[in-house]
CSV table of C-alpha atoms in Angstrom, one decimal:
chain,number,residue,atom,x,y,z
A,1,MET,CA,106.4,83.0,113.8
A,2,LYS,CA,108.3,86.2,113.0
A,3,THR,CA,110.6,87.5,115.8
A,4,LEU,CA,113.1,90.4,116.3
A,5,ARG,CA,116.3,88.9,117.6
A,6,PHE,CA,119.4,90.4,119.1
A,7,GLU,CA,122.1,87.7,119.3
A,8,PHE,CA,125.5,88.6,120.8
A,9,ASP,CA,128.7,87.3,122.3
A,10,TRP,CA,130.8,89.2,124.8
A,11,GLU,CA,134.2,90.2,123.3
A,12,SER,CA,137.4,91.9,124.4
A,13,PRO,CA,136.8,95.6,124.7
A,14,GLU,CA,139.9,96.6,122.7
A,15,GLY,CA,140.4,100.4,123.0
A,16,ALA,CA,137.0,101.2,124.5
A,17,ARG,CA,136.9,103.9,127.2
A,18,GLY,CA,134.6,103.9,130.2
A,19,GLU,CA,133.8,100.9,132.3
A,20,GLU,CA,130.2,100.6,131.2
A,21,LEU,CA,131.3,100.4,127.5
A,22,ARG,CA,134.2,98.0,128.1
A,23,CYS,CA,132.3,95.4,130.1
A,24,THR,CA,129.5,95.3,127.5
A,25,TRP,CA,131.6,95.1,124.4
A,26,ALA,CA,130.1,92.5,122.1
A,27,ARG,CA,129.6,91.1,118.6
A,28,LEU,CA,126.0,91.8,117.8
A,29,GLN,CA,123.8,90.2,115.1
A,30,ILE,CA,120.3,91.5,114.5
A,31,SER,CA,117.7,89.6,112.5
A,32,VAL,CA,114.0,89.7,111.8
A,33,GLY,CA,112.7,86.2,111.1
A,34,GLU,CA,115.2,84.9,108.7
A,35,HIS,CA,116.3,88.3,107.5
A,36,PRO,CA,119.9,89.4,108.5
A,37,VAL,CA,119.3,93.0,109.4
A,38,SER,CA,122.9,93.6,110.5
A,39,ARG,CA,124.4,92.1,107.3
A,40,MET,CA,127.1,94.6,106.0
A,41,ALA,CA,129.7,95.0,103.3
A,42,HIS,CA,133.1,96.5,103.9
A,43,LEU,CA,133.3,99.4,101.5
A,44,GLU,CA,136.8,98.6,100.3
A,45,THR,CA,137.1,94.8,100.3
A,46,LYS,CA,133.3,94.2,99.6
A,47,GLY,CA,133.4,91.3,102.0
A,48,LEU,CA,130.2,90.5,103.8
A,49,ARG,CA,129.6,89.8,107.5
A,50,ASP,CA,126.6,89.7,109.8
A,51,GLY,CA,128.2,90.8,113.2
A,52,ILE,CA,128.7,94.3,114.4
A,53,TYR,CA,131.4,95.0,117.1
A,54,LEU,CA,130.4,97.7,119.6
A,55,SER,CA,129.3,98.2,123.2
A,56,LEU,CA,125.8,97.1,123.9
A,57,PHE,CA,125.5,99.7,126.8
A,58,PRO,CA,124.2,102.7,124.6
A,59,VAL,CA,122.0,100.3,122.7
A,60,ALA,CA,120.4,99.1,125.9
A,61,GLU,CA,120.1,102.7,127.1
A,62,TRP,CA,118.3,103.8,124.0
A,63,ILE,CA,115.8,100.9,124.3
A,64,VAL,CA,115.0,101.5,127.9
A,65,GLU,CA,114.7,105.4,127.4
A,66,ASN,CA,112.2,104.8,124.7
A,67,TRP,CA,110.6,101.6,125.9
A,68,TRP,CA,107.0,102.7,126.0
A,69,ALA,CA,107.2,104.7,122.8
A,70,LEU,CA,108.8,101.8,120.9
A,71,LEU,CA,106.0,99.5,121.9
A,72,TYR,CA,103.0,101.8,121.8
A,73,GLU,CA,103.6,105.0,119.9
A,74,VAL,CA,102.0,105.2,116.4
A,75,SER,CA,102.9,107.4,113.6
A,76,SER,CA,100.5,110.4,113.5
A,77,PRO,CA,100.6,114.1,112.5
A,78,HIS,CA,100.1,115.0,116.2
A,79,ARG,CA,103.3,113.3,117.6
A,80,PRO,CA,105.8,115.4,119.6
A,81,ARG,CA,109.1,116.2,118.0
A,82,GLY,CA,111.9,113.6,117.9
A,83,PHE,CA,109.7,110.8,116.6
A,84,LEU,CA,112.5,109.2,114.5
A,85,ALA,CA,114.9,109.4,117.4
A,86,ARG,CA,112.4,107.4,119.5
A,87,HIS,CA,112.0,104.7,117.0
A,88,SER,CA,115.3,104.5,114.9
A,89,LEU,CA,118.0,102.2,116.2
A,90,ALA,CA,120.6,104.4,114.5
A,91,ALA,CA,119.8,107.0,117.2
A,92,ALA,CA,121.6,104.7,119.6
A,93,SER,CA,124.9,104.6,117.7
A,94,GLU,CA,127.0,107.1,119.7
A,95,GLY,CA,129.8,106.7,117.3
A,96,PHE,CA,129.2,103.0,116.6
A,97,ALA,CA,127.8,101.6,113.3
A,98,LEU,CA,124.3,100.4,113.6
A,99,PRO,CA,121.7,99.6,110.8
A,100,SER,CA,118.8,101.8,109.8
A,101,LEU,CA,116.2,99.8,111.7
A,102,THR,CA,112.8,101.4,112.8
A,103,ILE,CA,110.4,100.0,115.3
A,104,ILE,CA,107.0,101.5,115.1
A,105,SER,CA,103.7,100.4,116.7
A,106,GLU,CA,100.6,100.0,114.7
A,107,GLY,CA,98.4,98.8,117.4
A,108,PRO,CA,98.4,95.0,118.1
A,109,ARG,CA,101.4,94.6,115.8
A,110,ILE,CA,104.6,96.5,115.3
A,111,ARG,CA,106.1,97.3,112.0
A,112,VAL,CA,109.8,96.6,111.9
A,113,GLU,CA,111.6,98.1,108.9
A,114,TRP,CA,115.1,98.2,107.9
A,115,GLN,CA,116.9,99.8,104.9
A,116,ALA,CA,120.3,99.6,103.2
A,117,ALA,CA,122.6,102.4,104.6
A,118,SER,CA,126.1,103.5,104.2
A,119,ARG,CA,128.3,104.2,107.2
A,120,PRO,CA,131.4,105.8,105.6
A,121,GLY,CA,133.0,106.6,108.9
A,122,ALA,CA,133.2,102.9,109.8
A,123,HIS,CA,134.1,101.9,106.2
A,124,LEU,CA,131.0,99.7,105.8
A,125,SER,CA,127.5,99.6,104.4
A,126,PHE,CA,124.5,97.7,105.7
A,127,VAL,CA,123.1,95.9,102.6
A,128,GLU,CA,119.7,94.5,103.6
A,129,SER,CA,116.2,96.1,103.3
A,130,GLY,CA,112.7,94.9,104.2
A,131,GLN,CA,109.9,95.1,106.6
A,132,GLU,CA,107.7,92.7,108.7
A,133,TRP,CA,104.9,93.1,111.1
A,134,ILE,CA,105.6,91.4,114.5
A,135,GLU,CA,103.4,90.8,117.5
A,136,ARG,CA,104.1,93.4,120.2
A,137,ASP,CA,104.9,90.8,122.8
A,138,ASP,CA,107.5,89.1,120.5
A,139,VAL,CA,109.2,92.6,119.9
A,140,ALA,CA,109.2,93.3,123.6
A,141,SER,CA,110.7,90.0,124.2
A,142,GLY,CA,113.6,90.6,121.7
A,143,LEU,CA,114.3,94.0,123.2
A,144,SER,CA,114.1,92.7,126.8
A,145,HIS,CA,116.6,89.9,126.1
A,146,LEU,CA,119.3,92.5,125.1
A,147,VAL,CA,118.6,94.8,128.0
A,148,THR,CA,118.4,92.1,130.7
A,149,ALA,CA,121.7,90.7,129.4
A,150,VAL,CA,123.5,94.1,129.6
A,151,VAL,CA,122.0,94.9,133.1
A,152,SER,CA,123.2,91.5,134.3
A,153,ARG,CA,126.6,92.1,132.8
A,154,LEU,CA,126.9,95.4,134.6
A,155,ASP,CA,125.8,93.8,137.9
A,156,GLU,CA,128.3,91.0,137.6
A,157,SER,CA,131.1,93.4,136.9
A,158,GLY,CA,130.4,95.4,140.0
A,159,ILE,CA,128.9,98.4,138.2
A,160,HIS,CA,125.9,99.8,140.0
A,161,GLY,CA,123.9,103.0,140.0
A,162,THR,CA,123.5,103.7,136.3
A,163,HIS,CA,120.4,105.2,135.0
A,164,LEU,CA,120.0,102.2,132.8
A,165,GLN,CA,119.8,99.8,135.8
A,166,ALA,CA,117.3,102.1,137.7
A,167,ASP,CA,115.1,102.7,134.8
A,168,TRP,CA,115.0,99.0,133.8
A,169,ARG,CA,114.0,98.2,137.3
A,170,ALA,CA,111.2,100.7,137.2
A,171,ILE,CA,109.9,99.2,133.9
A,172,THR,CA,110.0,95.5,135.1
A,173,GLN,CA,108.6,96.2,138.5
A,174,ALA,CA,105.7,98.4,137.4
A,175,ASP,CA,102.2,97.3,138.6
A,176,ARG,CA,99.1,97.1,136.4
A,177,GLU,CA,98.0,100.7,137.0
A,178,GLU,CA,101.6,102.0,136.4
A,179,ARG,CA,101.9,100.1,133.2
A,180,GLU,CA,98.6,101.4,131.9
A,181,PHE,CA,99.7,105.0,132.6
A,182,CYS,CA,103.1,104.3,130.9
A,183,GLN,CA,101.4,102.7,127.8
A,184,ALA,CA,99.1,105.8,127.5
A,185,ALA,CA,102.1,108.1,127.8
A,186,GLY,CA,104.1,106.0,125.3
A,187,ARG,CA,101.2,106.2,122.8
A,188,LEU,CA,101.3,110.1,123.1
A,189,GLY,CA,105.0,110.0,122.5
A,190,LEU,CA,105.9,111.0,126.1
A,191,ASP,CA,108.4,109.6,128.6
A,192,PRO,CA,106.3,108.6,131.5
A,193,TYR,CA,109.3,109.0,133.9
A,194,ALA,CA,109.8,112.7,132.8
A,195,ILE,CA,106.3,113.8,132.3
A,196,LYS,CA,104.9,117.2,133.2
A,197,PRO,CA,102.3,117.3,135.9
A,198,GLU,CA,99.7,118.9,133.6
A,199,GLU,CA,100.4,116.2,131.0
A,200,SER,CA,99.8,113.5,133.6
A,201,ASP,CA,96.6,115.2,134.7
A,202,SER,CA,95.3,115.4,131.1
A,203,ILE,CA,96.0,111.6,130.6
A,204,LEU,CA,94.1,110.7,133.8
A,205,ALA,CA,91.2,113.0,132.9
A,206,ALA,CA,90.8,111.5,129.4
A,207,ALA,CA,91.0,108.0,130.8
A,208,ASP,CA,88.2,108.9,133.3
A,209,ARG,CA,85.9,110.4,130.5
A,210,MET,CA,86.4,108.0,127.7
A,211,PRO,CA,85.2,104.3,127.2
A,212,THR,CA,88.1,102.0,127.7
A,213,ASP,CA,87.8,100.4,124.2
A,214,MET,CA,88.3,103.9,122.6
A,215,LEU,CA,91.3,105.1,124.5
A,216,GLU,CA,94.0,103.4,122.5
A,217,GLU,CA,92.9,105.1,119.4
A,218,LEU,CA,92.5,108.4,121.0
A,219,PHE,CA,95.9,108.5,122.6
A,220,SER,CA,97.4,107.3,119.3
A,221,ALA,CA,96.0,110.2,117.4
A,222,THR,CA,95.7,113.3,119.4
A,223,ASP,CA,98.1,115.8,121.1
A,224,VAL,CA,98.4,115.8,124.9
A,225,GLY,CA,97.6,119.5,124.9
A,226,ALA,CA,94.2,118.9,123.3
A,227,LEU,CA,93.5,115.6,125.0
A,228,VAL,CA,90.9,116.9,127.5
A,229,ALA,CA,89.0,119.1,125.1
A,230,THR,CA,88.9,116.2,122.5
A,231,SER,CA,87.8,113.6,125.0
A,232,ASP,CA,85.1,116.0,126.3
A,233,CYS,CA,83.8,116.4,122.7
A,234,ILE,CA,83.8,112.7,122.1
A,235,LYS,CA,82.0,111.9,125.4
A,236,ALA,CA,79.4,114.5,124.7
A,237,PHE,CA,78.7,113.0,121.3
A,238,LEU,CA,78.5,109.4,122.7
A,239,ASP,CA,76.1,110.4,125.4
A,240,SER,CA,73.9,112.3,123.0
A,241,SER,CA,73.6,109.4,120.7
A,242,VAL,CA,72.4,106.9,123.3
A,243,GLY,CA,68.8,108.0,123.3
A,244,ARG,CA,68.5,108.7,119.6
A,245,SER,CA,66.8,106.4,117.1
A,246,ALA,CA,66.9,106.0,113.3
A,247,SER,CA,65.6,103.5,110.9
A,248,LEU,CA,68.9,101.9,109.8
A,249,ASP,CA,67.7,98.3,109.9
A,250,ASN,CA,69.6,97.3,106.7
A,251,LEU,CA,72.8,98.5,108.1
A,252,THR,CA,72.4,96.6,111.4
A,253,HIS,CA,71.5,93.5,109.4
A,254,LEU,CA,74.7,94.0,107.3
A,255,LYS,CA,76.6,94.3,110.5
A,256,LYS,CA,75.5,90.8,111.6
A,257,HIS,CA,76.3,89.1,108.4
A,258,LEU,CA,79.6,90.6,107.2
A,259,PRO,CA,82.8,88.6,108.2
A,260,GLN,CA,84.1,89.9,111.6
A,261,GLN,CA,87.5,88.1,111.7
A,262,TYR,CA,90.4,90.5,111.1
A,263,ARG,CA,94.2,90.9,111.6
A,264,PRO,CA,95.5,89.3,108.4
A,265,GLU,CA,99.1,89.7,107.7
A,266,ARG,CA,98.5,93.1,106.1
A,267,PRO,CA,95.8,95.2,107.6
A,268,TRP,CA,94.6,96.7,104.3
A,269,ASP,CA,93.8,93.2,103.0
A,270,PHE,CA,90.9,92.8,105.4
A,271,GLY,CA,89.6,96.4,104.4
A,272,TYR,CA,89.7,95.5,100.7
A,273,ALA,CA,87.9,92.1,101.4
A,274,THR,CA,85.2,93.7,103.5
A,275,ALA,CA,84.4,96.4,100.9
A,276,ARG,CA,84.1,93.8,98.2
A,277,GLU,CA,81.9,91.6,100.3
A,278,LEU,CA,79.7,94.6,101.1
A,279,ARG,CA,79.4,95.6,97.4
A,280,LYS,CA,78.5,92.0,96.6
A,281,ARG,CA,75.8,91.9,99.1
A,282,LEU,CA,74.4,95.2,98.0
A,283,ASN,CA,74.5,94.1,94.3
A,284,LEU,CA,76.5,97.2,93.4
A,285,GLY,CA,78.9,95.7,90.9
A,286,ASN,CA,81.3,98.5,89.9
A,287,ASP,CA,78.9,101.3,90.3
A,288,ALA,CA,80.2,104.6,91.6
A,289,ILE,CA,79.2,106.0,95.0
A,290,PRO,CA,80.0,109.7,94.4
A,291,SER,CA,78.4,111.2,97.4
A,292,VAL,CA,77.2,110.7,101.0
A,293,ASP,CA,73.6,110.7,99.7
A,294,ALA,CA,74.6,108.0,97.1
A,295,LEU,CA,76.2,105.9,99.9
A,296,GLY,CA,72.9,106.0,101.9
A,297,GLN,CA,71.1,104.8,98.8
A,298,ALA,CA,73.5,102.1,98.1
A,299,LEU,CA,73.0,100.9,101.7
A,300,GLN,CA,69.3,100.9,101.1
A,301,ILE,CA,68.5,103.2,104.1
A,302,PRO,CA,65.8,105.8,104.1
A,303,GLN,CA,67.5,109.1,103.0
A,304,SER,CA,66.2,111.2,105.9
A,305,ASP,CA,67.2,108.6,108.5
A,306,TRP,CA,70.6,108.3,106.9
A,307,LEU,CA,71.4,112.0,106.8
A,308,ASP,CA,70.1,112.4,110.3
A,309,SER,CA,72.7,109.9,111.5
A,310,ILE,CA,75.5,112.2,110.2
A,311,SER,CA,76.4,115.4,111.9
A,312,GLU,CA,79.3,117.9,112.0
A,313,ILE,CA,80.6,118.4,115.5
A,314,GLY,CA,83.5,121.0,115.1
A,315,LEU,CA,87.3,120.6,115.5
A,316,LEU,CA,88.9,117.5,117.0
A,317,SER,CA,92.6,117.0,117.5
A,318,GLY,CA,93.6,114.1,115.3
A,319,VAL,CA,90.2,112.6,115.2
A,320,ASP,CA,88.2,112.6,112.0
A,321,VAL,CA,85.0,110.7,112.8
A,322,ILE,CA,83.3,109.6,116.0
A,323,VAL,CA,81.2,106.5,115.6
A,324,ALA,CA,78.5,106.1,118.3
A,325,SER,CA,75.6,103.7,118.8
A,326,SER,CA,72.2,104.2,120.2
A,327,ARG,CA,70.4,101.8,122.6
A,328,ASP,CA,68.8,100.0,119.5
A,329,SER,CA,72.3,99.7,117.9
A,330,SER,CA,71.7,102.4,115.3
A,331,PRO,CA,74.9,104.1,114.3
A,332,PHE,CA,75.6,107.8,114.5
A,333,PHE,CA,78.6,109.6,112.9
A,334,GLY,CA,80.1,112.8,114.2
A,335,LEU,CA,82.4,114.3,111.7
A,336,ARG,CA,84.9,117.2,111.4
A,337,ARG,CA,83.9,119.7,108.7
A,338,TYR,CA,84.8,118.4,105.2
A,339,THR,CA,84.5,119.1,101.5
A,340,PRO,CA,81.8,116.8,99.9
A,341,ARG,CA,84.3,114.3,98.5
A,342,ALA,CA,86.4,114.1,101.7
A,343,LYS,CA,83.1,113.7,103.7
A,344,THR,CA,82.1,110.7,101.7
A,345,PHE,CA,85.4,109.1,102.3
A,346,ALA,CA,85.3,109.9,106.0
A,347,VAL,CA,81.8,108.5,106.4
A,348,SER,CA,82.9,105.4,104.6
A,349,ARG,CA,85.7,104.9,107.1
A,350,GLY,CA,83.2,105.4,109.9
A,351,LEU,CA,80.9,102.8,108.3
A,352,PHE,CA,83.7,100.2,108.5
A,353,GLU,CA,84.3,101.0,112.2
A,354,TYR,CA,80.5,100.6,112.9
A,355,LEU,CA,80.4,97.3,111.0
A,356,HIS,CA,83.1,95.8,113.3
A,357,PHE,CA,83.5,97.8,116.5
A,358,GLU,CA,80.1,99.4,117.5
A,359,GLN,CA,81.6,102.6,118.9
A,360,SER,CA,84.9,103.8,117.6
A,361,LEU,CA,87.1,106.6,116.3
A,362,VAL,CA,88.3,107.3,112.8
A,363,THR,CA,91.7,109.1,113.2
A,364,ARG,CA,94.7,110.5,111.4
A,365,SER,CA,97.0,107.9,112.9
A,366,GLN,CA,98.6,104.8,111.3
A,367,THR,CA,97.2,102.1,113.6
A,368,TYR,CA,96.2,98.7,112.3
A,369,ARG,CA,92.5,99.7,112.6
A,370,GLN,CA,93.0,103.0,110.7
A,371,LYS,CA,94.8,101.3,107.9
A,372,MET,CA,91.9,98.8,107.6
A,373,ASN,CA,89.2,101.5,107.5
A,374,ARG,CA,91.1,103.6,104.9
A,375,ALA,CA,91.5,100.5,102.7
A,376,PHE,CA,87.8,99.7,103.1
A,377,ALA,CA,86.8,103.2,102.1
A,378,ALA,CA,89.1,103.4,99.1
A,379,GLU,CA,87.9,100.0,97.7
A,380,LEU,CA,84.2,100.8,98.5
A,381,LEU,CA,84.3,104.2,96.6
A,382,ALA,CA,86.7,103.3,93.8
A,383,PRO,CA,86.7,99.5,93.4
A,384,SER,CA,90.1,98.1,92.0
A,385,GLU,CA,88.3,95.9,89.5
A,386,ALA,CA,86.6,98.9,88.0
A,387,LEU,CA,89.8,100.8,87.8
A,388,ARG,CA,91.5,97.9,86.2
A,389,GLN,CA,88.9,97.8,83.4
A,390,LEU,CA,89.3,101.6,82.9
A,391,VAL,CA,93.0,101.8,82.8
A,392,GLN,CA,94.8,100.0,80.0
A,393,ASP,CA,98.3,101.3,80.4
A,394,THR,CA,100.8,100.7,83.2
A,395,LEU,CA,101.5,104.5,83.4
A,396,VAL,CA,98.8,107.1,83.8
A,397,SER,CA,99.0,110.9,83.7
A,398,GLN,CA,97.9,113.2,86.4
A,399,GLU,CA,95.1,114.4,84.1
A,400,GLU,CA,93.8,110.9,83.7
A,401,VAL,CA,93.8,110.5,87.5
A,402,GLU,CA,91.7,113.7,87.8
A,403,ASP,CA,89.2,112.4,85.3
A,404,ILE,CA,88.9,109.0,87.0
A,405,ALA,CA,88.4,110.8,90.4
A,406,GLU,CA,85.6,112.9,88.9
A,407,ARG,CA,83.9,109.8,87.6
A,408,PHE,CA,83.9,108.2,91.0
A,409,GLY,CA,83.3,111.3,93.0
A,410,THR,CA,86.3,110.8,95.1
A,411,SER,CA,89.7,112.5,95.6
A,412,GLU,CA,92.7,112.2,93.3
A,413,ALA,CA,94.7,110.9,96.2
A,414,VAL,CA,92.2,107.8,96.6
A,415,ILE,CA,92.5,107.1,92.9
A,416,ARG,CA,96.2,107.3,92.9
A,417,HIS,CA,96.6,105.0,96.0
A,418,GLN,CA,94.2,102.5,94.5
A,419,LEU,CA,96.1,102.4,91.1
A,420,GLU,CA,99.5,102.0,92.8
A,421,ASN,CA,98.5,99.7,95.8
A,422,HIS,CA,96.7,97.3,93.5
A,423,GLY,CA,99.5,97.2,91.0
A,424,ILE,CA,97.2,98.6,88.2
A,425,ALA,CA,99.4,101.6,87.1
A,426,GLN,CA,101.9,104.1,88.2
A,427,VAL,CA,101.0,107.8,88.1
A,428,CYS,CA,103.5,109.9,86.2
A,429,GLY,CA,104.0,113.6,85.9
A,430,LEU,CA,103.8,114.3,89.7
């Protein structure tokens, strides 16, 4: 089991100033699984060591100040300013040397990434790089271990009344409703303890309008200022779809027979596997699916019913597709306005969501689910095996990418990602 660990021993404070800094002076080692994140080399002697000497007080402060964002905020175009400061441990340095370690939620798991980085002012360089996905509870446990130890150290030293102690008490003593609100605020990149009244009202209003199983993706994708309008639009589309009907029997049949287990180590692996299985069941081989019409034909759905299930519903903040179901479990897709190629990719992402989650949102965020449906759409529309047969060299030009994209009726970005993510070729001349 992969874990994020902060291991430390209290040390003499040397010349540290300030009672909070002096009493929490320590030798700190940070590791992810067996990876020594805090391993460093002295710039002059080149000697290696794993321990950092610093005060843990500012580190604990940073963790507590960003607690809900660290555990719940996902990378998305609609995040408030200061995203990196909320997720990079280096923001807690306050003059001390800390590794370039980022902690970013992707839904049920958190991506922990560290990169080699030089710290000339401290005459050292962190030498390790890597990334791992860790369960949220395990990340929370690692962070909590450090904060609890620092707070206890302050208490034992007779230091009371710091913001750190008060804020940690508020976090650990929060009841269920408080925690749910704080999680929603964290997903939006907001500090729940310094939130504006209108922002709080928007969160509560959206939670009241939306199905519970769609809230996480909504909060992860949209901007708080557009939250109410977006949730109203989603609810209206869901409500309007309930009484509709369409002859999409083959699609509902596929939904019952495709594998439903997900959450492999890497989210895109399940997306790729599902697309390949779907192509196999539909006997598509490596045939192109260059349009929304062609996608309906491939799914063996009457064309009029297929096109009736897809509609444009205007602008949505951070949301690309709403996936709804009628009483007879027929799917309906509400989309932003797209170019034809982008529309096919968006509907394909929505198709994945329907096959696994009944009603859902396709968004611009980087949650585990959105990574799965992007991978599914890419592999469905431009299968990697077909690309491998087409491309003979390990380097391809931008012109070749354009030609391949034209052949499959998809975007150049999809082709480029497929070539590179599957290790087929690198695109040169960008």
